[in-house]
Coordinates of C-alpha atoms in Angstrom, one line a residue:
M25 CA -17.2 4.1 26.5
M26 CA -20.4 2.2 26.0
F27 CA -19.7 1.8 22.4
L28 CA -16.3 0.2 22.8
P29 CA -17.5 -3.3 24.1
K30 CA -19.7 -3.6 21.0
I31 CA -16.8 -3.0 18.7
W32 CA -14.9 -6.0 20.0
S33 CA -16.1 -9.4 19.1
S34 CA -16.9 -11.2 22.3
K35 CA -16.0 -14.7 23.1
D36 CA -19.5 -16.0 22.5
E37 CA -20.1 -14.0 19.3
S38 CA -18.2 -16.4 17.1
S39 CA -20.6 -19.2 18.1
V40 CA -23.8 -17.4 17.2
D41 CA -24.0 -18.9 13.9
D42 CA -22.4 -22.1 12.6
V43 CA -23.8 -21.9 9.1
S44 CA -21.1 -22.8 6.5
P45 CA -20.0 -20.0 4.2
T46 CA -20.9 -22.1 1.3
S47 CA -24.6 -22.3 2.3
H48 CA -25.3 -18.7 1.9
S49 CA -25.7 -16.8 -1.4
D50 CA -23.7 -13.9 -0.1
A51 CA -20.8 -16.0 0.9
G52 CA -19.0 -15.2 -2.4
P53 CA -17.2 -17.4 -4.7
L54 CA -16.1 -20.0 -2.3
D55 CA -18.8 -22.7 -2.9
S56 CA -17.9 -25.8 -4.6
S57 CA -20.0 -25.0 -7.7
K58 CA -17.7 -22.1 -8.4
T59 CA -14.4 -23.6 -7.6
P60 CA -12.7 -25.0 -10.6
A61 CA -11.8 -28.8 -10.5
V62 CA -8.2 -29.7 -10.2
T63 CA -7.1 -32.8 -12.0
N64 CA -3.4 -32.8 -11.7
A65 CA -2.6 -35.2 -8.8
E66 CA 0.5 -33.5 -7.6
R67 CA -1.2 -30.1 -7.5
D68 CA -4.1 -31.6 -5.7
S69 CA -1.7 -33.1 -3.1
H70 CA 0.0 -29.8 -2.6
E71 CA -3.1 -27.8 -2.4
K72 CA -4.7 -30.3 0.1
S73 CA -1.5 -30.1 2.3
E74 CA -1.6 -26.4 2.1
D75 CA -5.3 -26.0 2.9
D76 CA -5.0 -28.4 5.9
E77 CA -2.1 -26.4 7.4
V78 CA -3.6 -23.0 6.7
Q79 CA -7.0 -24.1 8.2
K80 CA -5.1 -25.3 11.3
G81 CA -3.5 -21.9 11.6
V82 CA -6.7 -20.1 11.1
E83 CA -8.4 -22.2 13.8
E84 CA -5.5 -21.5 16.1
V85 CA -5.9 -17.8 15.5
E86 CA -9.6 -18.0 16.3
A87 CA -9.1 -20.1 19.4
S88 CA -6.3 -17.7 20.5
V89 CA -8.6 -14.6 20.1
K90 CA -11.1 -16.2 22.5
V91 CA -8.7 -15.9 25.5
W92 CA -7.9 -12.2 24.9
S93 CA -9.6 -10.1 27.7
P94 CA -11.3 -7.0 26.6
F95 CA -8.7 -4.9 28.3
H96 CA -5.9 -6.7 26.3
I97 CA -8.0 -6.1 23.1
Y98 CA -8.1 -2.4 23.7
L99 CA -4.6 -2.3 24.8
A100 CA -3.6 -4.1 21.6
W101 CA -5.4 -1.4 19.6
A102 CA -3.6 1.3 21.5
F103 CA -0.2 -0.3 20.8
I104 CA -1.2 -0.7 17.1
W105 CA -2.1 3.0 17.1
L106 CA 1.4 3.8 18.3
V107 CA 3.0 1.6 15.7
Y108 CA 0.9 3.3 13.0
F109 CA 2.0 6.6 14.4
A110 CA 5.7 5.8 14.1
D111 CA 5.1 4.3 10.6
S112 CA 3.3 7.4 9.5
M113 CA 6.2 9.6 10.9
H114 CA 9.0 7.9 9.0
S115 CA 7.0 7.3 5.8
G116 CA 5.8 11.0 5.8
M117 CA 9.4 12.1 6.2
G118 CA 10.5 9.6 3.5
V119 CA 8.1 11.3 0.9
T120 CA 9.7 14.6 1.5
L121 CA 13.3 13.3 1.9
T122 CA 13.4 11.1 -1.1
A123 CA 13.8 14.2 -3.5
Y124 CA 16.8 15.2 -1.4
V125 CA 18.3 11.8 -1.5
T126 CA 18.1 11.6 -5.3
S127 CA 19.2 15.3 -5.6
S128 CA 22.3 14.5 -3.5
F129 CA 23.4 12.0 -6.2
S130 CA 22.3 14.5 -9.0
K131 CA 19.4 12.2 -9.9
H132 CA 16.3 14.2 -9.0
G133 CA 14.5 12.9 -12.0
L134 CA 14.6 9.4 -10.5
T135 CA 12.5 10.3 -7.4
A136 CA 9.5 8.4 -8.7
T137 CA 11.6 5.6 -10.2
T138 CA 13.3 4.6 -6.8
G139 CA 9.9 3.1 -5.6
V140 CA 8.8 1.2 -8.7
F141 CA 10.5 -2.2 -8.0
S142 CA 9.9 -2.0 -4.2
Q143 CA 6.2 -1.5 -4.8
L144 CA 6.1 -4.4 -7.0
I145 CA 7.9 -6.7 -4.5
G146 CA 5.8 -5.2 -1.7
A147 CA 2.7 -6.0 -3.7
L148 CA 3.5 -9.6 -4.6
I149 CA 4.9 -10.6 -1.2
K150 CA 1.6 -9.9 0.6
L151 CA -0.2 -13.1 -0.4
P152 CA 2.7 -15.3 0.8
L153 CA 2.6 -13.1 3.9
A154 CA -1.0 -13.9 4.4
K155 CA 0.0 -17.6 4.5
V156 CA 2.7 -16.9 6.9
L157 CA 0.3 -15.4 9.3
D158 CA -2.2 -18.2 8.9
I159 CA 0.4 -20.9 9.1
W160 CA 3.0 -19.6 11.6
G161 CA 1.0 -17.0 13.5
R162 CA 0.5 -13.2 13.9
P163 CA 3.6 -12.6 16.2
Q164 CA 5.9 -14.4 13.8
G165 CA 4.6 -12.3 10.9
V166 CA 5.1 -9.0 12.8
A167 CA 8.7 -10.0 13.7
L168 CA 9.6 -11.0 10.3
T169 CA 8.3 -7.8 8.7
V170 CA 9.8 -5.6 11.3
F171 CA 13.3 -7.1 10.5
F172 CA 12.8 -6.2 6.9
M173 CA 11.8 -2.6 7.6
V174 CA 14.9 -2.0 9.9
V175 CA 17.2 -3.5 7.3
G176 CA 15.8 -1.1 4.8
L177 CA 16.1 2.0 7.1
I178 CA 19.7 1.0 7.8
M179 CA 20.5 0.7 4.0
M180 CA 18.8 4.0 3.3
A181 CA 20.9 5.7 6.0
A182 CA 24.2 4.2 4.6
C183 CA 23.6 4.3 0.8
Q184 CA 26.2 5.8 -1.4
N185 CA 24.1 5.8 -4.7
V186 CA 20.6 5.9 -6.0
E187 CA 20.8 2.1 -6.8
T188 CA 21.5 1.2 -3.1
Y189 CA 18.7 3.6 -2.1
A190 CA 16.3 1.8 -4.5
A191 CA 17.4 -1.5 -3.2
A192 CA 16.8 -0.3 0.4
Q193 CA 13.4 0.7 -0.6
V194 CA 12.5 -2.9 -1.4
F195 CA 13.4 -4.1 2.1
Y196 CA 11.7 -1.0 3.7
W197 CA 8.4 -1.2 1.8
V198 CA 8.2 -5.1 2.2
G199 CA 8.5 -4.5 5.9
F200 CA 6.4 -1.4 6.1
N201 CA 3.5 -2.9 4.2
G202 CA 3.9 -6.1 6.0
V203 CA 3.8 -4.6 9.5
G204 CA 0.7 -2.6 8.6
Y205 CA -1.0 -5.6 7.0
S206 CA -0.2 -8.0 9.9
L207 CA -1.7 -5.6 12.4
L208 CA -4.6 -4.9 10.1
V209 CA -5.4 -8.7 10.0
F210 CA -5.2 -8.8 13.8
T211 CA -7.7 -6.0 13.9
A212 CA -10.1 -7.9 11.6
D213 CA -9.6 -10.9 13.8
T214 CA -10.9 -9.0 16.9
S215 CA -13.7 -6.9 15.6
A216 CA -17.2 -7.5 14.2
L217 CA -17.7 -6.8 10.5
K218 CA -20.3 -4.1 11.1
N219 CA -17.8 -2.2 13.4
R220 CA -14.7 -2.9 11.4
A221 CA -14.8 0.1 9.2
F222 CA -14.7 2.3 12.4
V223 CA -11.9 0.4 13.9
F224 CA -9.8 0.3 10.7
A225 CA -10.4 4.1 10.6
F226 CA -9.4 4.6 14.2
I227 CA -6.0 2.9 13.8
N228 CA -5.2 5.1 10.8
T229 CA -5.8 8.3 12.7
P230 CA -2.1 8.7 13.6
F231 CA -1.7 10.2 10.1
I232 CA -3.8 13.2 11.4
I233 CA -1.1 14.0 14.0
S234 CA 2.0 12.8 12.2
T235 CA 1.6 15.0 9.1
P236 CA 2.6 18.3 10.7
T237 CA 5.2 16.6 13.0
S238 CA 6.8 14.7 10.2
G239 CA 7.1 18.0 8.2
Y240 CA 8.9 19.8 11.1
A241 CA 11.1 16.7 11.6
A242 CA 12.1 16.4 7.9
E243 CA 12.9 20.2 7.9
R244 CA 15.1 19.9 10.9
F245 CA 17.1 16.9 9.4
V246 CA 17.6 18.7 6.2
A247 CA 18.7 21.8 8.0
N248 CA 21.6 19.7 9.5
G249 CA 23.3 19.7 6.1
P250 CA 23.3 17.9 2.8
Q251 CA 23.5 14.5 4.6
G252 CA 20.9 15.2 7.2
W253 CA 18.5 12.8 5.6
R254 CA 20.8 9.9 6.6
W255 CA 20.2 10.8 10.3
A256 CA 16.5 10.7 9.8
F257 CA 16.5 7.0 8.4
G258 CA 19.1 6.0 11.0
A259 CA 17.1 7.3 13.9
F260 CA 13.9 5.4 12.9
S261 CA 15.9 2.1 12.4
I262 CA 16.0 2.3 16.3
V263 CA 12.6 3.8 16.9
V264 CA 10.7 1.2 14.9
P265 CA 11.6 -2.0 16.8
V266 CA 11.2 -0.2 20.1
V267 CA 7.7 0.9 19.3
V268 CA 6.7 -2.4 17.8
A269 CA 8.0 -4.5 20.9
P270 CA 4.9 -3.9 23.1
I271 CA 2.4 -5.3 20.7
F272 CA 4.8 -8.2 19.8
F273 CA 5.0 -9.3 23.4
L274 CA 1.4 -9.0 24.0
F275 CA 0.7 -11.2 21.0
L276 CA 3.1 -13.7 22.5
Y277 CA 1.7 -13.5 26.0
N278 CA -1.8 -14.3 24.8
H279 CA -0.6 -17.0 22.5
R280 CA 1.0 -18.8 25.4
K281 CA -2.0 -18.2 27.6
A282 CA -4.1 -19.9 24.9
K283 CA -1.8 -22.9 25.1
R284 CA -1.9 -23.0 28.9
M285 CA -5.6 -23.0 28.8
G286 CA -5.7 -25.8 26.2
A287 CA -7.3 -23.7 23.6
L288 CA -4.5 -24.5 21.3
P289 CA -3.9 -28.2 20.7
P290 CA -0.1 -29.0 20.2
R291 CA 0.8 -29.2 16.6
Q292 CA 1.9 -32.6 15.3
P293 CA 5.5 -32.6 13.9
S294 CA 5.5 -32.4 10.1
G295 CA 8.2 -35.2 9.8
R296 CA 10.1 -33.3 7.3
T297 CA 13.8 -32.5 7.2
L298 CA 15.3 -29.1 7.1
L299 CA 15.7 -29.4 3.3
Q300 CA 12.3 -30.9 2.8
S301 CA 10.8 -28.1 4.8
V302 CA 12.7 -25.4 2.7
K303 CA 11.3 -27.2 -0.5
Y304 CA 8.0 -27.4 0.9
Y305 CA 7.6 -23.6 1.7
V306 CA 9.1 -22.7 -1.6
I307 CA 6.4 -24.5 -3.2
Q308 CA 3.7 -23.4 -0.8
F309 CA 4.5 -19.7 -1.2
D310 CA 5.2 -20.1 -4.9
L311 CA 8.4 -18.1 -4.6
F312 CA 9.3 -19.0 -8.2
G313 CA 6.1 -17.5 -9.5
I314 CA 6.6 -14.4 -7.4
L315 CA 10.1 -14.0 -8.9
L316 CA 8.8 -14.4 -12.5
A317 CA 6.0 -11.8 -11.8
A318 CA 8.2 -9.2 -10.1
T319 CA 11.0 -9.5 -12.6
G320 CA 8.7 -9.4 -15.6
M321 CA 6.8 -6.4 -14.4
A322 CA 9.9 -4.6 -13.3
L323 CA 11.7 -5.1 -16.6
F324 CA 8.5 -3.9 -18.4
L325 CA 7.9 -0.8 -16.3
L326 CA 11.5 0.5 -15.7
P327 CA 12.2 1.5 -19.3
F328 CA 9.4 4.0 -19.0
N329 CA 11.4 5.6 -16.1
I330 CA 14.9 5.6 -17.4
Y331 CA 14.7 5.8 -21.1
S332 CA 15.6 9.5 -21.1
Y333 CA 18.9 8.7 -19.3
Q334 CA 20.1 6.7 -22.5
K335 CA 21.6 8.6 -25.3
E336 CA 19.6 6.7 -27.8
G337 CA 16.4 7.1 -25.8
W338 CA 13.8 4.5 -26.9
H339 CA 16.3 3.2 -29.5
S340 CA 18.8 2.1 -26.8
P341 CA 19.5 -1.6 -27.0
M342 CA 19.1 -1.8 -23.2
I343 CA 15.7 -0.3 -23.2
I344 CA 14.5 -2.5 -26.0
C345 CA 15.9 -5.7 -24.3
M346 CA 14.3 -4.8 -21.0
L347 CA 10.8 -4.3 -22.7
V348 CA 11.1 -7.5 -24.7
F349 CA 12.3 -9.6 -21.8
G350 CA 9.7 -8.1 -19.5
I351 CA 6.9 -9.1 -21.8
V352 CA 8.3 -12.5 -22.4
I353 CA 8.7 -13.2 -18.7
I354 CA 5.2 -11.9 -17.9
A355 CA 4.0 -14.4 -20.5
L356 CA 6.0 -17.2 -18.9
F357 CA 4.6 -16.3 -15.5
A358 CA 1.1 -16.7 -16.9
L359 CA 1.9 -20.0 -18.4
Y360 CA 3.6 -21.3 -15.4
E361 CA 0.8 -20.4 -13.0
K362 CA -1.8 -22.0 -15.5
Y363 CA 0.0 -25.3 -16.3
L364 CA 3.0 -25.8 -14.0
A365 CA 2.7 -24.2 -10.6
P366 CA 1.9 -26.9 -7.9
V367 CA 0.3 -24.0 -5.8
K368 CA -0.8 -20.7 -7.2
F369 CA 0.1 -17.7 -5.2
I370 CA -2.8 -15.7 -6.7
P371 CA -6.1 -17.1 -5.5
F372 CA -7.8 -17.0 -8.9
E373 CA -11.0 -18.7 -7.6
L374 CA -11.7 -15.6 -5.5
L375 CA -11.4 -13.3 -8.4
V376 CA -14.6 -14.7 -10.0
D377 CA -16.6 -12.8 -7.4
R378 CA -17.6 -9.5 -8.9
T379 CA -17.4 -7.6 -5.5
I380 CA -13.8 -8.9 -5.0
I381 CA -12.6 -8.1 -8.4
G382 CA -14.5 -4.7 -8.4
A383 CA -12.9 -3.6 -5.2
C384 CA -9.4 -4.8 -6.3
L385 CA -9.7 -2.9 -9.6
T386 CA -11.1 0.2 -7.8
V387 CA -8.1 0.3 -5.3
S388 CA -5.7 -0.3 -8.2
L389 CA -7.1 2.5 -10.4
S390 CA -7.2 4.9 -7.4
F391 CA -3.4 4.2 -6.6
I392 CA -2.5 4.6 -10.2
S393 CA -4.1 8.0 -10.2
F394 CA -2.7 8.9 -6.8
Y395 CA 1.0 8.0 -7.7
I396 CA 0.9 9.8 -11.0
W397 CA 0.2 13.2 -9.4
S398 CA 1.9 12.7 -6.0
A399 CA 5.5 11.8 -7.0
F400 CA 6.7 15.3 -7.7
F401 CA 4.1 17.1 -5.8
S402 CA 6.4 18.1 -2.9
S403 CA 9.0 19.4 -5.3
F404 CA 6.3 21.3 -7.2
L405 CA 5.0 23.0 -4.0
Q406 CA 8.6 24.0 -2.9
V407 CA 9.6 25.3 -6.3
V408 CA 6.5 26.8 -7.9
T409 CA 4.5 27.9 -5.0
G410 CA 7.5 28.8 -2.7
A411 CA 6.4 26.8 0.1
S412 CA 8.8 25.6 2.8
I413 CA 9.5 22.0 3.5
V414 CA 7.0 22.2 6.5
Q415 CA 4.4 23.8 4.3
A416 CA 4.9 21.4 1.4
T417 CA 4.6 18.5 3.8
W418 CA 1.4 20.0 5.2
V419 CA -0.2 20.3 1.9
G420 CA 1.2 17.0 0.5
R421 CA -0.1 15.1 3.4
I422 CA -3.7 16.6 3.3
Y423 CA -4.8 13.4 1.8
N424 CA -3.6 11.5 4.9
I425 CA -5.1 13.9 7.4
G426 CA -8.4 14.2 5.5
S427 CA -8.9 10.7 4.6
C428 CA -8.1 9.4 8.1
F429 CA -10.5 11.9 9.8
W430 CA -13.2 11.3 7.3
G431 CA -12.7 7.5 7.6
L432 CA -14.0 7.7 11.1
I433 CA -17.2 9.4 9.9
V434 CA -17.5 6.7 7.2
G435 CA -17.0 4.0 9.8
V436 CA -19.9 5.5 11.9
L437 CA -22.1 5.7 8.8
I438 CA -21.4 2.0 7.8
R439 CA -22.2 0.8 11.4
W440 CA -25.3 2.8 11.4
T441 CA -26.7 1.9 8.0
G442 CA -24.8 -1.4 7.3
R443 CA -24.3 -0.2 3.7
F444 CA -21.2 0.8 1.8
K445 CA -21.8 0.6 -1.9
W446 CA -23.9 3.6 -2.5
L447 CA -21.7 5.7 -0.3
S448 CA -18.8 5.0 -2.6
L449 CA -20.7 5.1 -5.9
Y450 CA -22.6 8.3 -5.4
F451 CA -20.2 10.2 -3.1
G452 CA -16.7 8.9 -3.1
V453 CA -16.0 8.3 -6.8
P454 CA -17.6 11.6 -8.2
L455 CA -15.7 13.7 -5.4
Q456 CA -12.4 12.0 -6.3
I457 CA -12.9 12.7 -10.0
L458 CA -13.8 16.3 -9.3
G459 CA -10.8 16.8 -7.0
A460 CA -8.4 15.5 -9.6
G461 CA -10.0 17.3 -12.4
L462 CA -9.8 20.7 -10.6
M463 CA -6.0 20.3 -10.1
I464 CA -5.6 20.2 -13.9
Y465 CA -6.2 23.9 -13.8
F466 CA -5.0 24.8 -10.4
R467 CA -1.7 23.1 -10.3
Q468 CA 0.0 25.7 -12.4
P469 CA 2.4 28.6 -11.8
G470 CA 0.5 31.7 -10.5
R471 CA -2.4 29.8 -9.1
P472 CA -3.4 30.5 -5.5
L473 CA -2.1 27.8 -3.2
G474 CA -5.7 27.8 -1.5
Y475 CA -7.3 26.2 -4.5
I476 CA -4.8 23.5 -4.6
V477 CA -5.7 22.8 -0.9
M478 CA -9.3 22.8 -1.7
A479 CA -8.8 20.2 -4.5
Q480 CA -6.7 18.1 -2.1
I481 CA -9.4 18.2 0.5
F482 CA -11.9 16.9 -2.0
I483 CA -9.6 14.0 -2.9
A484 CA -8.9 13.3 0.7
V485 CA -12.6 13.0 1.6
A486 CA -13.2 10.9 -1.4
G487 CA -10.2 8.6 -0.5
G488 CA -11.4 8.3 3.1
T489 CA -14.7 7.0 1.8
L490 CA -13.4 4.6 -0.8
V491 CA -10.5 3.1 1.3
I492 CA -12.8 2.0 4.1
C493 CA -15.6 0.9 1.7
E494 CA -13.1 -1.1 -0.5
Q495 CA -12.0 -3.0 2.6
I496 CA -15.4 -3.7 4.0
A497 CA -16.7 -4.7 0.5
I498 CA -14.0 -7.4 0.0
M499 CA -14.2 -8.7 3.5
A500 CA -18.1 -8.9 3.3
A501 CA -17.7 -11.2 0.2
V502 CA -15.9 -14.1 1.9
A503 CA -15.9 -16.1 5.1
H504 CA -13.7 -14.9 8.0
K505 CA -11.1 -17.7 7.3
H506 CA -10.3 -15.9 4.0
V507 CA -10.0 -12.3 5.4
A508 CA -6.3 -12.5 5.5
V509 CA -6.1 -13.6 1.9
V510 CA -8.5 -11.1 0.5
L511 CA -6.9 -8.2 2.4
A512 CA -3.6 -9.2 1.0
L513 CA -5.2 -9.4 -2.5
L514 CA -6.5 -5.8 -2.1
A515 CA -3.2 -4.6 -0.9
M516 CA -1.4 -6.4 -3.8
F517 CA -3.6 -4.6 -6.3
S518 CA -3.0 -1.3 -4.5
S519 CA 0.8 -1.7 -4.6
I520 CA 0.7 -2.8 -8.3
G521 CA -1.4 0.3 -9.0
G522 CA 1.2 2.5 -7.2
A523 CA 4.0 1.0 -9.3
I524 CA 2.2 1.7 -12.5
G525 CA 1.3 5.2 -11.4
S526 CA 4.9 5.9 -10.4
T527 CA 6.0 4.6 -13.8
V528 CA 3.6 6.8 -15.7
S529 CA 4.6 9.8 -13.5
A530 CA 8.3 9.2 -14.2
A531 CA 7.7 8.7 -17.9
I532 CA 5.8 12.1 -18.1
W533 CA 8.5 13.8 -16.0
T534 CA 11.4 12.6 -17.9
G535 CA 9.7 13.1 -21.3
V536 CA 8.5 16.7 -20.6
F537 CA 10.3 18.5 -17.8
P538 CA 14.0 18.4 -19.1
K539 CA 12.9 19.5 -22.6
K540 CA 10.8 22.4 -21.3
V541 CA 13.6 23.5 -18.9
Q542 CA 16.0 23.7 -21.9
E543 CA 13.3 25.5 -23.9
Y544 CA 12.3 28.1 -21.3
L545 CA 15.6 28.9 -19.5
P546 CA 17.1 32.3 -20.4
A547 CA 20.3 32.3 -22.3
E548 CA 22.5 33.0 -19.4
A549 CA 21.2 30.0 -17.4
K550 CA 21.1 27.4 -20.2
Q551 CA 24.5 26.0 -19.3
D552 CA 23.1 25.1 -15.8
A553 CA 20.2 23.2 -17.3
P554 CA 21.6 19.6 -16.6
L555 CA 22.2 20.5 -13.0
I556 CA 18.8 22.2 -12.7
I557 CA 17.0 19.1 -14.0
A558 CA 19.0 16.8 -11.7
S559 CA 18.8 18.8 -8.4
L560 CA 15.9 20.2 -6.4
P561 CA 18.3 22.3 -4.3
K562 CA 19.6 23.8 -7.4
Q563 CA 16.0 24.7 -8.6
L564 CA 15.4 26.3 -5.2
S565 CA 18.6 28.3 -5.4
Y566 CA 17.2 30.7 -7.9
P567 CA 15.3 33.7 -6.4
V568 CA 11.6 33.6 -6.6
G569 CA 10.5 35.8 -9.6
S570 CA 13.9 35.6 -11.4
A571 CA 13.9 34.7 -15.1
A572 CA 15.4 31.3 -14.5
R573 CA 12.9 30.5 -11.6
L574 CA 10.0 31.5 -13.8
A575 CA 11.2 29.2 -16.6
I576 CA 11.5 26.3 -14.1
D577 CA 8.0 27.0 -12.8
K578 CA 6.7 27.0 -16.2
A579 CA 8.4 23.6 -17.0
Y580 CA 6.9 22.2 -13.8
G581 CA 3.4 23.4 -14.9
D582 CA 3.6 21.8 -18.3
A583 CA 4.6 18.4 -16.7
Q584 CA 2.0 18.7 -14.1
R585 CA -0.9 19.4 -16.5
I586 CA -0.2 16.2 -18.3
M587 CA 0.1 14.3 -15.1
M588 CA -3.3 15.6 -13.8
I589 CA -5.0 14.9 -17.1
S590 CA -3.8 11.3 -17.0
A591 CA -4.7 10.8 -13.3
T592 CA -8.2 12.1 -13.9
S593 CA -8.8 10.0 -16.9
V594 CA -7.9 6.8 -14.9
L595 CA -10.4 7.6 -12.2
I596 CA -13.3 7.8 -14.6
V597 CA -13.2 4.0 -14.9
T598 CA -13.8 3.6 -11.1
I599 CA -17.4 4.5 -11.7
F600 CA -17.8 1.1 -13.4
T601 CA -15.6 -0.9 -11.1
V602 CA -17.6 0.3 -7.9
A603 CA -20.9 -0.4 -9.8
M604 CA -19.7 -4.1 -10.0
W605 CA -19.9 -4.5 -6.1
R606 CA -22.8 -6.4 -4.5
D607 CA -25.0 -4.3 -2.2
L608 CA -24.3 -6.3 1.0
K609 CA -25.6 -5.2 4.4
V610 CA -22.9 -5.8 6.9
K611 CA -25.1 -5.5 9.9
D612 CA -26.3 -8.9 9.3
F613 CA -22.9 -10.7 9.2
D614 CA -21.4 -12.8 12.1
R615 CA -17.7 -12.1 12.7
R616 CA -16.3 -15.6 12.4
T617 CA -18.4 -16.9 9.3
N618 CA -19.1 -13.6 7.7
V619 CA -22.6 -14.8 6.8
K620 CA -25.9 -13.6 7.9
N621 CA -27.1 -14.5 11.6

């Protein structure tokens, strides 16, 4: 227990060094010499107003943290651990159950597609959420995101088609990512930078436990019948708010305690009417820019997912229109952000720092690779290797178990050495490329499952290294008051990478698997090809070793080979993106200012 008090940033620690972030060379891109001048008067007025309000919010958070007792800090981390456990349970079940949801509507090929738009919205909403946390407070951010998650779970439980399920995914992932992000920011608020890697790794350890339990739970729900997945989502729409309630009320208690002690000066009324406030926050959160970006990227990416469902394929007028309008809207978004947006929702001034842009590109490329190979992995394990739902969940979640366990070791290493760059460059990146490359050969029919597990372990250990190091790298590059923003930036790049990866996966699947099934099926089973392509239960209905099952296995292998080659190729670029990071020693950084003591 002697280690624990040193993890938490004490009340006096924040006053150790009052050096301005702009006075140190390691403070990142935030000094005035690197900040582009703003000449537009209206934009300057909006940004000044925003900066004042955000700064007050950050100061309130820092003042509020000072009144937290060590016991309440540890209790909060324990509650956060419980929230992460519940989240990891229903997200783990969701990965397995999505294939059964799409199959129940005879749309198994859309398994990867259902998450594309939700990942985009979930990515773009994180930067406005960072402002919500800084302006309104951590408790309000948690409450708002829990509401979205519960709405999404209820919609998934009640959906009657794939379209509604995809819409529910938007609400769910906005809430899921938002809750995790809000609690991650609180953890950063209450831990020293040198210890933050270990604390971040600790709050993610629930994945180690939830992986086997979520598999058993998913199997039990599926065993209840074709609609069993509805009960899974419905149950967690009740569990989630119950589990989040303790940490929410602990936040409120300490916030009010800070007010009673005078640590939080009363906020002055804004003087705005309701309509003026709505207009103000629409501008401050750049909702129009978010809408343009999400619409443009969705219209551009979705055709790669659904073109095979159109009779004319790529020549379909709908597909062509979506591509054209997507490109046009993305271009309009860029022009709007450059010339018209009073407040830009992407902090471009931060992206001039090579450590920040390097970390963002690394996480984006890693997520592109991960989502290319993971979307149909559970189906592959059940069909080709004959694994049960529990076994498929175990193998499919090796990444979560391994990366969370290894993250603890990485956290201790960073605390001991104070370094993170070389751990990523010489260990994490090569091992991740090796693991993905091995799956090109081993993820085929007839290959022993043990070798697939071995490759998954390599990827898990590499992922546990890179995820922690990416977070520490991007936080070490800025002052503490910008931590919420850069964590949101990192999360945004990861979600966009996930959306791109899902799109590539769906494009490969829809372009390869249906054709190969038609080609390999024996004559007596060809009439069932459309149903086989559309339904996982139908694929599993053929006995292992039968001619039809072997044909399906071979079609899976052809699609998986192309997926793994694509996933491995993307990872090669991470060698250069990690090399961009500055070699910062986090032992020397103060928690509040994030500069050397």
